[in-house]
């Protein structure tokens, strides 16, 4: 398999959706929202990104979800919470 074969539209879309979900989760945690709101923001951004790309590019949505993995959005939310917690701890030390 060549490197160009592994970069399909589905995989690129999955990567973009996960990155967008991560940024939304980080912004939600930084704004001080609750855990449910953080999860909701990450998931809605993830789904909205996939739908926005699917409108313009013909995609197989099952491959997009498979490419991003099962626990990706959950991992993103937990990572955002941990990173913001570490940042707040360092700010408290200064």
C-alpha atoms as an extended CHARMM CRD file, in Angstrom:
* protein
*
        94  EXT
         1         1  UNK       CA              0.0000000000        0.0000000000        0.0000000000  PROA      1               0.0000000000
         2         2  UNK       CA              1.3470000000        3.3840000000       -0.9940000000  PROA      2               0.0000000000
         3         3  UNK       CA              1.1180000000        6.4160000000        1.2570000000  PROA      3               0.0000000000
         4         4  UNK       CA             -1.2630000000        8.1220000000       -1.1430000000  PROA      4               0.0000000000
         5         5  UNK       CA             -3.6680000000        5.1900000000       -0.9360000000  PROA      5               0.0000000000
         6         6  UNK       CA             -3.9850000000        5.5030000000        2.8350000000  PROA      6               0.0000000000
         7         7  UNK       CA             -5.1250000000        9.1470000000        2.6490000000  PROA      7               0.0000000000
         8         8  UNK       CA             -8.7060000000        8.6410000000        1.5760000000  PROA      8               0.0000000000
         9         9  UNK       CA            -11.4240000000       11.2730000000        1.8490000000  PROA      9               0.0000000000
        10        10  UNK       CA            -12.9540000000        9.3050000000        4.7140000000  PROA      10              0.0000000000
        11        11  UNK       CA             -9.7500000000        9.2890000000        6.7490000000  PROA      11              0.0000000000
        12        12  UNK       CA             -9.0750000000       12.9630000000        6.1550000000  PROA      12              0.0000000000
        13        13  UNK       CA            -12.6490000000       13.7770000000        7.1540000000  PROA      13              0.0000000000
        14        14  UNK       CA            -12.3200000000       11.6780000000       10.3070000000  PROA      14              0.0000000000
        15        15  UNK       CA             -9.1070000000       13.4750000000       11.2330000000  PROA      15              0.0000000000
        16        16  UNK       CA            -10.6560000000       16.8880000000       10.6320000000  PROA      16              0.0000000000
        17        17  UNK       CA            -13.7360000000       15.9540000000       12.6880000000  PROA      17              0.0000000000
        18        18  UNK       CA            -11.6460000000       14.7350000000       15.6160000000  PROA      18              0.0000000000
        19        19  UNK       CA             -9.4760000000       17.8650000000       15.5820000000  PROA      19              0.0000000000
        20        20  UNK       CA            -12.5720000000       20.0890000000       15.4390000000  PROA      20              0.0000000000
        21        21  UNK       CA            -14.1450000000       18.1250000000       18.2990000000  PROA      21              0.0000000000
        22        22  UNK       CA            -10.9660000000       18.5130000000       20.3290000000  PROA      22              0.0000000000
        23        23  UNK       CA            -10.9370000000       22.2610000000       19.8310000000  PROA      23              0.0000000000
        24        24  UNK       CA            -14.6060000000       22.5080000000       20.7800000000  PROA      24              0.0000000000
        25        25  UNK       CA            -13.9840000000       20.4610000000       23.9290000000  PROA      25              0.0000000000
        26        26  UNK       CA            -11.0170000000       22.6280000000       24.8860000000  PROA      26              0.0000000000
        27        27  UNK       CA            -13.0430000000       25.7980000000       24.3940000000  PROA      27              0.0000000000
        28        28  UNK       CA            -15.9540000000       24.4030000000       26.3940000000  PROA      28              0.0000000000
        29        29  UNK       CA            -13.7060000000       23.3740000000       29.2950000000  PROA      29              0.0000000000
        30        30  UNK       CA            -11.9220000000       26.7020000000       29.1910000000  PROA      30              0.0000000000
        31        31  UNK       CA            -15.2750000000       28.4920000000       29.3470000000  PROA      31              0.0000000000
        32        32  UNK       CA            -16.0410000000       26.5870000000       32.5430000000  PROA      32              0.0000000000
        33        33  UNK       CA            -18.9650000000       24.4760000000       31.3550000000  PROA      33              0.0000000000
        34        34  UNK       CA            -19.9320000000       21.1630000000       32.9180000000  PROA      34              0.0000000000
        35        35  UNK       CA            -18.8300000000       17.7290000000       31.7670000000  PROA      35              0.0000000000
        36        36  UNK       CA            -22.0930000000       17.1060000000       29.9230000000  PROA      36              0.0000000000
        37        37  UNK       CA            -21.7400000000       20.3340000000       27.9850000000  PROA      37              0.0000000000
        38        38  UNK       CA            -18.1480000000       19.4880000000       27.0890000000  PROA      38              0.0000000000
        39        39  UNK       CA            -19.1710000000       16.0830000000       25.7810000000  PROA      39              0.0000000000
        40        40  UNK       CA            -22.0740000000       17.6120000000       23.8900000000  PROA      40              0.0000000000
        41        41  UNK       CA            -19.9190000000       20.2980000000       22.2970000000  PROA      41              0.0000000000
        42        42  UNK       CA            -17.2960000000       17.7750000000       21.1990000000  PROA      42              0.0000000000
        43        43  UNK       CA            -19.8460000000       15.3390000000       19.8030000000  PROA      43              0.0000000000
        44        44  UNK       CA            -21.9260000000       17.9710000000       18.0060000000  PROA      44              0.0000000000
        45        45  UNK       CA            -18.8320000000       19.4800000000       16.4300000000  PROA      45              0.0000000000
        46        46  UNK       CA            -17.6500000000       16.0150000000       15.3810000000  PROA      46              0.0000000000
        47        47  UNK       CA            -20.9900000000       15.2140000000       13.7430000000  PROA      47              0.0000000000
        48        48  UNK       CA            -21.3740000000       18.6710000000       12.1890000000  PROA      48              0.0000000000
        49        49  UNK       CA            -17.9260000000       18.4470000000       10.6110000000  PROA      49              0.0000000000
        50        50  UNK       CA            -18.6850000000       15.0680000000        9.0860000000  PROA      50              0.0000000000
        51        51  UNK       CA            -22.0600000000       16.2550000000        7.7710000000  PROA      51              0.0000000000
        52        52  UNK       CA            -20.5660000000       19.4630000000        6.3430000000  PROA      52              0.0000000000
        53        53  UNK       CA            -17.9260000000       17.5210000000        4.4510000000  PROA      53              0.0000000000
        54        54  UNK       CA            -20.3910000000       14.8280000000        3.3620000000  PROA      54              0.0000000000
        55        55  UNK       CA            -22.5990000000       17.4640000000        1.7480000000  PROA      55              0.0000000000
        56        56  UNK       CA            -19.7650000000       18.5590000000       -0.5400000000  PROA      56              0.0000000000
        57        57  UNK       CA            -17.8370000000       15.3040000000       -1.0180000000  PROA      57              0.0000000000
        58        58  UNK       CA            -19.4210000000       11.8950000000       -1.5520000000  PROA      58              0.0000000000
        59        59  UNK       CA            -18.3600000000        9.8120000000        1.4630000000  PROA      59              0.0000000000
        60        60  UNK       CA            -19.1040000000        6.4180000000        2.8970000000  PROA      60              0.0000000000
        61        61  UNK       CA            -20.1040000000        7.4680000000        6.4050000000  PROA      61              0.0000000000
        62        62  UNK       CA            -19.4340000000        4.0410000000        7.9040000000  PROA      62              0.0000000000
        63        63  UNK       CA            -15.8070000000        4.3120000000        6.8050000000  PROA      63              0.0000000000
        64        64  UNK       CA            -15.5350000000        7.7760000000        8.3640000000  PROA      64              0.0000000000
        65        65  UNK       CA            -16.7560000000        6.5350000000       11.7360000000  PROA      65              0.0000000000
        66        66  UNK       CA            -14.5460000000        3.4450000000       11.4970000000  PROA      66              0.0000000000
        67        67  UNK       CA            -11.5180000000        5.5630000000       10.6130000000  PROA      67              0.0000000000
        68        68  UNK       CA            -11.9670000000        7.7800000000       13.6580000000  PROA      68              0.0000000000
        69        69  UNK       CA            -12.3160000000        4.8660000000       16.0490000000  PROA      69              0.0000000000
        70        70  UNK       CA            -14.8310000000        4.0060000000       18.7270000000  PROA      70              0.0000000000
        71        71  UNK       CA            -13.5920000000        5.9200000000       21.7330000000  PROA      71              0.0000000000
        72        72  UNK       CA            -12.0840000000        8.9070000000       19.9920000000  PROA      72              0.0000000000
        73        73  UNK       CA            -14.6070000000       11.5090000000       21.1090000000  PROA      73              0.0000000000
        74        74  UNK       CA            -14.5200000000       10.2310000000       24.6940000000  PROA      74              0.0000000000
        75        75  UNK       CA            -10.7210000000       10.3380000000       24.6520000000  PROA      75              0.0000000000
        76        76  UNK       CA            -10.8240000000       13.8800000000       23.2930000000  PROA      76              0.0000000000
        77        77  UNK       CA            -13.0830000000       15.0660000000       26.1100000000  PROA      77              0.0000000000
        78        78  UNK       CA            -10.9520000000       13.4410000000       28.8070000000  PROA      78              0.0000000000
        79        79  UNK       CA             -7.7790000000       14.8610000000       27.2610000000  PROA      79              0.0000000000
        80        80  UNK       CA             -9.2860000000       18.3540000000       27.1570000000  PROA      80              0.0000000000
        81        81  UNK       CA            -10.3040000000       18.1620000000       30.8040000000  PROA      81              0.0000000000
        82        82  UNK       CA             -6.8770000000       16.9330000000       31.8750000000  PROA      82              0.0000000000
        83        83  UNK       CA             -4.9960000000       19.5600000000       29.8570000000  PROA      83              0.0000000000
        84        84  UNK       CA             -7.1090000000       22.4170000000       31.1940000000  PROA      84              0.0000000000
        85        85  UNK       CA             -6.6840000000       21.0280000000       34.7280000000  PROA      85              0.0000000000
        86        86  UNK       CA             -2.9070000000       20.9740000000       34.3270000000  PROA      86              0.0000000000
        87        87  UNK       CA             -2.9310000000       24.5140000000       32.9500000000  PROA      87              0.0000000000
        88        88  UNK       CA             -5.0280000000       25.7500000000       35.8900000000  PROA      88              0.0000000000
        89        89  UNK       CA             -2.6880000000       24.0070000000       38.3240000000  PROA      89              0.0000000000
        90        90  UNK       CA              0.3530000000       25.7140000000       36.8230000000  PROA      90              0.0000000000
        91        91  UNK       CA             -1.4340000000       29.0620000000       36.9350000000  PROA      91              0.0000000000
        92        92  UNK       CA             -2.1840000000       28.4750000000       40.6070000000  PROA      92              0.0000000000
        93        93  UNK       CA              1.4940000000       27.8600000000       41.3430000000  PROA      93              0.0000000000
        94        94  UNK       CA              2.6300000000       31.1200000000       39.7840000000  PROA      94              0.0000000000
